[in-house]
C-alpha positions as a Python dict, from the first residue, in 0.01 Angstrom:
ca = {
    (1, 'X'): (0, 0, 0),
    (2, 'X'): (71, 232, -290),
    (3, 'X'): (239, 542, -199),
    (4, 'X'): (203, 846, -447),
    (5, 'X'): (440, 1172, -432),
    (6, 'X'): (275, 1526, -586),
    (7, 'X'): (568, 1808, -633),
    (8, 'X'): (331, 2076, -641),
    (9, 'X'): (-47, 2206, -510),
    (10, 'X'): (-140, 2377, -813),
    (11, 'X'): (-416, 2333, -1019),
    (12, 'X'): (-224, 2015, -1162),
    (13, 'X'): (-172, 1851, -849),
    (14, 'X'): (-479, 1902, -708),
    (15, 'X'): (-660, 1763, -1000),
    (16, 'X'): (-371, 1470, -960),
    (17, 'X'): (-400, 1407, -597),
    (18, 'X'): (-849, 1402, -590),
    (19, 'X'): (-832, 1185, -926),
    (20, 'X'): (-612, 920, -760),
    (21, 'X'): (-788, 955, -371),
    (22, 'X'): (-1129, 899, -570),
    (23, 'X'): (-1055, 606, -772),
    (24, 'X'): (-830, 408, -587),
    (25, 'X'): (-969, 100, -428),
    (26, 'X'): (-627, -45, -299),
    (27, 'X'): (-442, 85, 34),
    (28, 'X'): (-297, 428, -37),
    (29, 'X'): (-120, 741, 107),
    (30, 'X'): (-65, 1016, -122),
    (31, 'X'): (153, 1313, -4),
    (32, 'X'): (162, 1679, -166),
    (33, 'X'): (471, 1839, -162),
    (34, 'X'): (428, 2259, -189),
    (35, 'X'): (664, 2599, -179),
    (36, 'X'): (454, 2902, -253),
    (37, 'X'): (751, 3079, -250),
    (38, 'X'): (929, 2883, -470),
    (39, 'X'): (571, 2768, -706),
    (40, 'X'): (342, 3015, -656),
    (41, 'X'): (-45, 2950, -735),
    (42, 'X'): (-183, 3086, -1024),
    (43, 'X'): (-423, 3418, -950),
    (44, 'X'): (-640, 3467, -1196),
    (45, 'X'): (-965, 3299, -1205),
    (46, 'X'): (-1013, 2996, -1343),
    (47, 'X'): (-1291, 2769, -1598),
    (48, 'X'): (-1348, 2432, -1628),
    (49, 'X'): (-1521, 2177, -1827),
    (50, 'X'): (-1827, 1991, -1647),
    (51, 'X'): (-1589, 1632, -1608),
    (52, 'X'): (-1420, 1883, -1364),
    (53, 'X'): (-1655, 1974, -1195),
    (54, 'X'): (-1776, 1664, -1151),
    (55, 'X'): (-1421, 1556, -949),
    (56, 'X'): (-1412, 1847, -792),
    (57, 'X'): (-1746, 1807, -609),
    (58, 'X'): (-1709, 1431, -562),
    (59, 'X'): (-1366, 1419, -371),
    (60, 'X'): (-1388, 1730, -207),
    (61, 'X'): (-1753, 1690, -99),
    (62, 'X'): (-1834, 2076, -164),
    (63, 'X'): (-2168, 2185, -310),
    (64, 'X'): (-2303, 2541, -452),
    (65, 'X'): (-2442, 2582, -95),
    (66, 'X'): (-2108, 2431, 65),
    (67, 'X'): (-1868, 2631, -199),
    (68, 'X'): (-1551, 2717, -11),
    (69, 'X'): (-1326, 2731, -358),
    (70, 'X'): (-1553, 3066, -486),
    (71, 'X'): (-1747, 2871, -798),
    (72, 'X'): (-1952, 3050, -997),
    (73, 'X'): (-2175, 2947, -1262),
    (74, 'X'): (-2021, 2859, -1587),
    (75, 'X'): (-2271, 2794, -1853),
    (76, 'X'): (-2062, 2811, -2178),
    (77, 'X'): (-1850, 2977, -2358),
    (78, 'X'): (-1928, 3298, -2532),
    (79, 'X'): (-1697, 3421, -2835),
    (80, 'X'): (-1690, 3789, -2937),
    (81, 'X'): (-1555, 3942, -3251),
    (82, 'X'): (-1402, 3616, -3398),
    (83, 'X'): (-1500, 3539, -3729),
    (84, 'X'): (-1665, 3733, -3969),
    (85, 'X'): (-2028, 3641, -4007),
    (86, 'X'): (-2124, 3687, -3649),
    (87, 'X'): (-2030, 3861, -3367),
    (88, 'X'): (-2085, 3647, -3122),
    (89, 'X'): (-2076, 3294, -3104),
    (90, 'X'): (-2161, 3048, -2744),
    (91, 'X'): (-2062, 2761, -2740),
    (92, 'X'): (-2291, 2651, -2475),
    (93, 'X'): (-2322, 2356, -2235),
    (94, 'X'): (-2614, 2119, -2186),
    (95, 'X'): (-2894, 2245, -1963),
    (96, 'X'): (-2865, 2004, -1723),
    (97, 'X'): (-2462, 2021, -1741),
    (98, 'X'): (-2267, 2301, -1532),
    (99, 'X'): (-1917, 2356, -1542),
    (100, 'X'): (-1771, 2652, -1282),
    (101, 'X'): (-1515, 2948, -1248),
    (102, 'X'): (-1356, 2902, -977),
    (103, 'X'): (-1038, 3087, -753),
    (104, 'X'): (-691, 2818, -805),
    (105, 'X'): (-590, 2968, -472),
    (106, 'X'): (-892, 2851, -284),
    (107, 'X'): (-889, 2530, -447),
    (108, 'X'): (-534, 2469, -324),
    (109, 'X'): (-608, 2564, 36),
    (110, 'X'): (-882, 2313, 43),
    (111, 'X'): (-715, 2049, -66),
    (112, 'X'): (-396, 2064, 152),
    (113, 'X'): (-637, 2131, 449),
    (114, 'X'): (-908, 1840, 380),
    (115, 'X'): (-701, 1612, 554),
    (116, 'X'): (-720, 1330, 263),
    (117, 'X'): (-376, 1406, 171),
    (118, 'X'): (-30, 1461, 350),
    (119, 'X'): (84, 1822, 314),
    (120, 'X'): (442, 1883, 297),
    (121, 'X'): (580, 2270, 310),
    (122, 'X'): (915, 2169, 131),
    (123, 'X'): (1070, 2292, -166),
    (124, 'X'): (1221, 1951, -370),
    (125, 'X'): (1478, 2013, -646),
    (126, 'X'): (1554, 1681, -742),
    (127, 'X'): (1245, 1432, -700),
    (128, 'X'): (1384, 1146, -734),
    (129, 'X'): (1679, 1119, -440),
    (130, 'X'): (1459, 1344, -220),
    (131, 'X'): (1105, 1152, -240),
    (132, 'X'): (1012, 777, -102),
    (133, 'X'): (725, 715, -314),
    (134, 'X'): (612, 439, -549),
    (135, 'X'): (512, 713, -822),
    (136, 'X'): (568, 1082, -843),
    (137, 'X'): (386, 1387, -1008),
    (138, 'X'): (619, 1613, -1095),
    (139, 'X'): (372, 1940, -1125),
    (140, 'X'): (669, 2208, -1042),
    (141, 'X'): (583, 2399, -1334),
    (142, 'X'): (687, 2529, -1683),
    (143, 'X'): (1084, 2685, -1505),
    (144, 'X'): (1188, 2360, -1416),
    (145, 'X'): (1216, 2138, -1718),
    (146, 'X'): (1523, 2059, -1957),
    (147, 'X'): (1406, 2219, -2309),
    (148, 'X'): (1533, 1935, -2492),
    (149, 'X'): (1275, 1691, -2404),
    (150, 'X'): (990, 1875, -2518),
    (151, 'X'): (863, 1920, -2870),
    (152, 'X'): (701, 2298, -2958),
    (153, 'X'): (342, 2337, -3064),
    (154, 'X'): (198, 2560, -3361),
    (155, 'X'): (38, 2895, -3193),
    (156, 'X'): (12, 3257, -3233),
    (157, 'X'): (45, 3384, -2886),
    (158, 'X'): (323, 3399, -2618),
    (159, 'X'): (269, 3688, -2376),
    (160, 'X'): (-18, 3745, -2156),
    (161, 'X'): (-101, 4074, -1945),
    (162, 'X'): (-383, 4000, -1621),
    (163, 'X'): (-587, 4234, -1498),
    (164, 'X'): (-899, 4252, -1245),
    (165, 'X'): (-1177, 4439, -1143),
    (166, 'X'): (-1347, 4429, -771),
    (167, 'X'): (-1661, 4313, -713),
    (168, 'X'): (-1922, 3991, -904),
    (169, 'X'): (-2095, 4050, -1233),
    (170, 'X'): (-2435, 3870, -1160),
    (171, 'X'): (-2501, 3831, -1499),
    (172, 'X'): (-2176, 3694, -1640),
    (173, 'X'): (-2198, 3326, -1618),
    (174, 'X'): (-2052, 3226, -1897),
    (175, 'X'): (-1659, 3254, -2003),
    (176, 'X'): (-1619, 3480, -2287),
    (177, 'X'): (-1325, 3511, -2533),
    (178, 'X'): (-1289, 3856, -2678),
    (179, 'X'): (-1107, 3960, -2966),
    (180, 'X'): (-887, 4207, -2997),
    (181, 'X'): (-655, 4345, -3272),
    (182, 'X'): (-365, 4223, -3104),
    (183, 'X'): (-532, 3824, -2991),
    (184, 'X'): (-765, 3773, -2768),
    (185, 'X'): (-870, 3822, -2402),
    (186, 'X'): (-1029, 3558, -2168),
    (187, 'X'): (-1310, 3702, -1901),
    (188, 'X'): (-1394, 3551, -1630),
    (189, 'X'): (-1648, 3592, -1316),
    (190, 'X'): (-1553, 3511, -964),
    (191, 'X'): (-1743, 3530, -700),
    (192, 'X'): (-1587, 3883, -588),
    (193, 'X'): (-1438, 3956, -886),
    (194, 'X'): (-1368, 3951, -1239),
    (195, 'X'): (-1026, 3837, -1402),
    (196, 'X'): (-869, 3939, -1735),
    (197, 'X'): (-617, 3808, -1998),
    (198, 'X'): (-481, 3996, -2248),
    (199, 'X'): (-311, 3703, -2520),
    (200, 'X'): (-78, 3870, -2794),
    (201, 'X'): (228, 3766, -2943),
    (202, 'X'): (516, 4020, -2812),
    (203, 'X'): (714, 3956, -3163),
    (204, 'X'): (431, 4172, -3313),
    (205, 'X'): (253, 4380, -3068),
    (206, 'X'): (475, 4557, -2811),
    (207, 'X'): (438, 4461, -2442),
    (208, 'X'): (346, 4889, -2409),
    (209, 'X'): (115, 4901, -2688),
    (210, 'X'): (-28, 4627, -2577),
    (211, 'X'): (-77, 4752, -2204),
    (212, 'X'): (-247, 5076, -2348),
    (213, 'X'): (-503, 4883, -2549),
    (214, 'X'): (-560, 4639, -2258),
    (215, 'X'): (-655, 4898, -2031),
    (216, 'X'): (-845, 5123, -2263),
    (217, 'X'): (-1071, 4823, -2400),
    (218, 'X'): (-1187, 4672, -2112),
    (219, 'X'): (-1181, 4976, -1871),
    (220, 'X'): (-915, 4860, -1607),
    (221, 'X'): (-718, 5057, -1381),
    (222, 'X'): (-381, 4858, -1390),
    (223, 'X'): (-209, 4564, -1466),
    (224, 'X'): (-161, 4323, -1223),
    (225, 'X'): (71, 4097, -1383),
    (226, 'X'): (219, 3949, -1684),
    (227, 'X'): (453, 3702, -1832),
    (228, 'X'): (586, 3538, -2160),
    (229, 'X'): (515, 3149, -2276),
    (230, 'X'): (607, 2914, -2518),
    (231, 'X'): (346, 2586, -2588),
    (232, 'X'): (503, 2277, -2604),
    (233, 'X'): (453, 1947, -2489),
    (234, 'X'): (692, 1640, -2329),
    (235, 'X'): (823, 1402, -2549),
    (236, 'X'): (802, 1130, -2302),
    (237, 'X'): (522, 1224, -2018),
    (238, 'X'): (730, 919, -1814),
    (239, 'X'): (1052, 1023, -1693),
    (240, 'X'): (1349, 845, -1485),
    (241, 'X'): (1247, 533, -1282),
    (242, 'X'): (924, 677, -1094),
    (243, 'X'): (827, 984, -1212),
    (244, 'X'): (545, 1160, -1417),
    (245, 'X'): (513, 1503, -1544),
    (246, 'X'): (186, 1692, -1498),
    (247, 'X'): (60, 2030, -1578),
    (248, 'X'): (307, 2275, -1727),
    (249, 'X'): (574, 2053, -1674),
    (250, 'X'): (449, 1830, -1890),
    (251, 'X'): (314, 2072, -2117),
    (252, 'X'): (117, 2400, -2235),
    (253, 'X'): (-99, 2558, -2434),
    (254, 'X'): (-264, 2894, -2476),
    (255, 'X'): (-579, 2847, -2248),
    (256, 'X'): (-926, 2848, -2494),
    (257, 'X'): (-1201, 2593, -2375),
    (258, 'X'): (-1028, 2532, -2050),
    (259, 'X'): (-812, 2255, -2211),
    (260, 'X'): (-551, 2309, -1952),
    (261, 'X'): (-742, 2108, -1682),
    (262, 'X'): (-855, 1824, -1916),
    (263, 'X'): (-564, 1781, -2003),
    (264, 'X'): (-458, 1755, -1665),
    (265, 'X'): (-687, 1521, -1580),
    (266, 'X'): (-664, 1311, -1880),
    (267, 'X'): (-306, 1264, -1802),
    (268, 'X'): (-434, 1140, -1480),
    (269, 'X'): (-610, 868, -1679),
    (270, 'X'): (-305, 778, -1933),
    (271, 'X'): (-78, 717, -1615),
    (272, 'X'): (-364, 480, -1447),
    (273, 'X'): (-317, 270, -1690),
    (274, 'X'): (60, 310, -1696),
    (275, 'X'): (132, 255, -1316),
    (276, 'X'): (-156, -92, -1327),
    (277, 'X'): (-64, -213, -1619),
    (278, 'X'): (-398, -211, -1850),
    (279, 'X'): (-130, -57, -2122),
    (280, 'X'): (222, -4, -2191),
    (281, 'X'): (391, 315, -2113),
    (282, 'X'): (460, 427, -2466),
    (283, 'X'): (82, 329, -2599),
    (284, 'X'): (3, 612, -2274),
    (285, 'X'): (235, 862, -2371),
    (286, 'X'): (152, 813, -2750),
    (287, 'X'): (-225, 878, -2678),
    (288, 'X'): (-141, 1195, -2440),
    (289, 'X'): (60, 1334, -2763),
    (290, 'X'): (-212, 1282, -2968),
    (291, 'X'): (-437, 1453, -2735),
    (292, 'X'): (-215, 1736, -2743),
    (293, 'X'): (-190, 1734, -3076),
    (294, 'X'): (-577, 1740, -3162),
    (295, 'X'): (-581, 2030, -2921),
    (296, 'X'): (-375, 2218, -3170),
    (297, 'X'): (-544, 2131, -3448),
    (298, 'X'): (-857, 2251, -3261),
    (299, 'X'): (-725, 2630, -3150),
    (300, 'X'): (-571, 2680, -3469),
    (301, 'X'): (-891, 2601, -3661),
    (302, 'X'): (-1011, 2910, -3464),
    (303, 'X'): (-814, 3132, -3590),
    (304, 'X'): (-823, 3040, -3933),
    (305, 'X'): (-1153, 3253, -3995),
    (306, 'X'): (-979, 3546, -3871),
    (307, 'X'): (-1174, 3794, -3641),
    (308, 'X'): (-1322, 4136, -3717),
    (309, 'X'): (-1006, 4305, -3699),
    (310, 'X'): (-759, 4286, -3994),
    (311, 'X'): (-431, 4300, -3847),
    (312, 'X'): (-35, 4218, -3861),
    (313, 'X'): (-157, 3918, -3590),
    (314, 'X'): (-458, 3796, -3729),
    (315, 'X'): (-273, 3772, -4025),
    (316, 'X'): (21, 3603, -3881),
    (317, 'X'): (-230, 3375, -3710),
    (318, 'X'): (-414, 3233, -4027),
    (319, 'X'): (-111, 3200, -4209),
    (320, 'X'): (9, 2938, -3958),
    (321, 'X'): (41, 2538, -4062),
    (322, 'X'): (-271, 2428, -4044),
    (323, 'X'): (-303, 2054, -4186),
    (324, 'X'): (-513, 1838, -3904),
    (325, 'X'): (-569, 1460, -3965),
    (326, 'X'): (-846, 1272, -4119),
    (327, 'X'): (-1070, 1248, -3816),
    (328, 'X'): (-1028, 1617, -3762),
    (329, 'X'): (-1237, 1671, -4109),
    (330, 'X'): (-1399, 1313, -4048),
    (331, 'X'): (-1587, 1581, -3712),
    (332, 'X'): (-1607, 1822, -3939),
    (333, 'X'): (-1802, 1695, -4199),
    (334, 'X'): (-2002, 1432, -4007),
    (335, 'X'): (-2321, 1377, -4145),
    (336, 'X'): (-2473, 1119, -4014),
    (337, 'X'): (-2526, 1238, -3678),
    (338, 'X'): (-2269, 974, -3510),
    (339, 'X'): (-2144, 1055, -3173),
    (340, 'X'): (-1762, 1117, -3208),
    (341, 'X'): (-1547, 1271, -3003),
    (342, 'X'): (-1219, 1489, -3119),
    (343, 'X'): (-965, 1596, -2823),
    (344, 'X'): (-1203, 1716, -2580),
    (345, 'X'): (-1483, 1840, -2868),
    (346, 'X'): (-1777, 1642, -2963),
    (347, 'X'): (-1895, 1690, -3311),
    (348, 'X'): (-2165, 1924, -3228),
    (349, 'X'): (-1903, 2160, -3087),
    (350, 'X'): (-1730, 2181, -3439),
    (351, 'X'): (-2079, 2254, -3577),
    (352, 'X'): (-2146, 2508, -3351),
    (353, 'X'): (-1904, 2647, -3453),
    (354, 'X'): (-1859, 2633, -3783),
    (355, 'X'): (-2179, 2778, -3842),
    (356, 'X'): (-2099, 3086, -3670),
    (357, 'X'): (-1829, 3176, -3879),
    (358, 'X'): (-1883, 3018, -4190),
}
C-alpha cells in the first residue's frame, strides 16, 4: 500500500488528492490534513481550464445536473481594454470543450466529505516528524515557506483588492480580464454571485487610490478583502526525505488564464513520475521550472502591447525584461500549421491573440 499525506484542502490539495485517487491502480490511502483557522480557503470565485474540469467531474462524480461545487459555464476568456487595436479580445474555447467557475469553498467541502479520502481537522507545523506517510503534499500556503529556496518571477503586480456583488449574471459565461489604469481586474460568475479582483502594483498606485477606482469602475459597494503578493517559484519542488510542495507553497503567479490550477495539476504529473520512478527527481523539478518559466514569458507578452490607458503602470509593465526562448517565437511565428504546445498555450492561442493587438 502507498500511503499519501495532503497538508492542506485548498484548491491545491484537492486537485492533489482527486489526481492521485483517480490514477492510482496500486493499494492506497490518502489522508488530507486541514485548519481553516489556521489555512483558510480562498473566497473568491474561481476558473479553470477544461483538463480541470475534466478531473473534477471524473473523481468527484458531479455533473451540471449533480453540481454541488456551484459551476457555472465558462466558455473563454474575454479581454477588455488591453491592447490597442481592439477592445476586446476572447480567447475562446472549443465548442464542444467547457471549462467552469466554480466556488473553492464548495469544492473543499466536497472533497473532505466524499468519503474517498481521510479528513484530518489538525493544524501540522512541521510535516515531516508529525506525518506517517510514504509522500507528502505540502499545500499550507504562500506564509509558510523559507524565502531562500525560492527564486522571484518577472511581474507587474503585487496587491489585489476583492470585491462581490449578490446575485448570477445569466449572461456572463465567460471570464473576462478588464483593464484598468492601475492593472487589471478578473470577473467572474458564480452561480449566486459575481467575484472581483482588482490587480495593481502598490509601489505605484496607492492601496486608497486604488480602492476609490475599484469601487467607482465596476459599481461595488465595498471591499471585501485584500492582500499583497510576491510571484516566485521553488527552487527544488522536492524537499527533505518525503515531501512535495504544491500550490502556493511551491509557487505563484498573478492569476490570467487560470494557470494557477494547471499548474497545480501539472505538478501532480511531474511528482508521478518522481515517486514511480519513470524519471529522476531533478529532470521533474527541471521541467516544473520550465513550466513556470514559459508561464512568465506568456503574461508578460501581454502586457507588452500596453492597454488603452497610458499610465505610470502600463508603462512600468512594458518596460519589464522581456526576452522568452526560441520556442516562445518558434509559437509565435508558426507557419506551418503544426500542433505545438507552449506552457499551457497551443499555438492558436498566441494567434488569437496576437491578432487582436497587433
Amino acid at each position: 500500500m502507498i500511503k499519501i499525506a495532503i497538508v492542506g484542502a485548498g484548491n491545491a490539495g484537492c486537485i492533489t488528492a482527486l489526481h492521485y485517487h483517480k490514477y492510482l491502480n496500486v493499494d492506497h490511502e490518502i489522508d488530507i490534513y486541514h485548519s481553516l483557522d489556521t489555512h483558510p480557503i480562498e473566497r473568491v470565485g474561481q476558473g479553470t481550464l477544461t483538463s480541470v474540469t475534466e478531473l473534477f467531474s471524473d473523481a468527484l462524480n458531479i455533473n451540471w445536473y449533480n453540481n454541488p461545487i456551484g459551476a457555472t459555464f465558462k466558455t473563454g476568456i474575454l479581454y477588455e481594454n488591453w491592447g490597442k487595436k481592439n477592445d476586446k479580445i476572447f480567447h475562446h474555447f472549443n465548442m464542444s470543450d467547457t471549462a467552469i467557475h466554480f466556488v473553492p469553498q464548495k469544492l473543499s467541502e466536497l472533497v473532505l466529505k466524499s468519503g474517498k479520502f481521510n479528513s484530518i481537522d489538525k493544524k501540522i507545523i512541521d510535516p515531516e516528524k508529525e506525518i506517517d506517510a510514504n509522500v507528502i503534499f505540502d499545500c499550507r500556503g504562500r506564509h509558510n515557506r523559507k524565502k531562500e529556496e525560492y527564486d522571484i518571477l518577472v511581474n507587474p503586480l503585487n496587491a489585489v483588492l476583492l470585491g462581490k456583488k449578490s446575485g448570477k449574471d445569466i449572461n456572463l459565461h465567460y471570464t473576462k480580464c478588464v483593464a484598468t489604469p492601475n492593472g487589471w481586474t478578473f470577473v467572474i460568475p458564480n452561480s449566486d454571485s459575481v467575484s472581483y479582483g482588482y490587480l495593481y502594483n502598490n509601489t505605484i498606485t496607492s492601496k486608497e487610490n486604488a480602492t476609490v477606482d475599484f469601487l467607482s469602475r465596476f459599481e461595488l459597494d465595498e471591499v471585501d478583502g485584500d492582500m499583497v503578493f510576491e510571484n516566485y517559484m521553488a527552487k527544488n519542488f522536492y524537499n527533505g526525505s518525503r515531501t512535495i510542495y504544491q500550490g502556493n507553497m511551491y509557487g505563484f503567479i498573478e492569476p490570467m488564464e487560470a494557470t494557477s490550477l494547471v499548474i497545480y495539476r501539472n505538478l501532480c504529473r511531474q511528482s508521478w513520475d518522481g515517486i514511480f520512478g519513470f524519471n529522476d527527481w531533478n529532470s521533474c523539478n527541471e521541467k516544473m521550472r520550465k513550466m513556470m518559466l514559459e508561464v512568465q514569458n506568456v503574461i508578460l507578452w501581454h502586457y507588452q502591447y500596453g492597454s488603452k490607458f497610458d499610465t505610470p503602470f502600463w508603462e512600468y509593465a512594458k518596460s519589464l525584461p522581456f526576452n522568452p526562448d526560441d520556442r516562445f517565437y518558434e509559437m509565435l511565428n508558426d507557419e506551418k500549421g503544426v500542433s505545438l504546445q507552449y506552457g499551457t498555450w497551443k499555438n492558436w492561442n498566441f494567434d488569437n491573440w496576437k491578432n487582436g493587438v497587433e
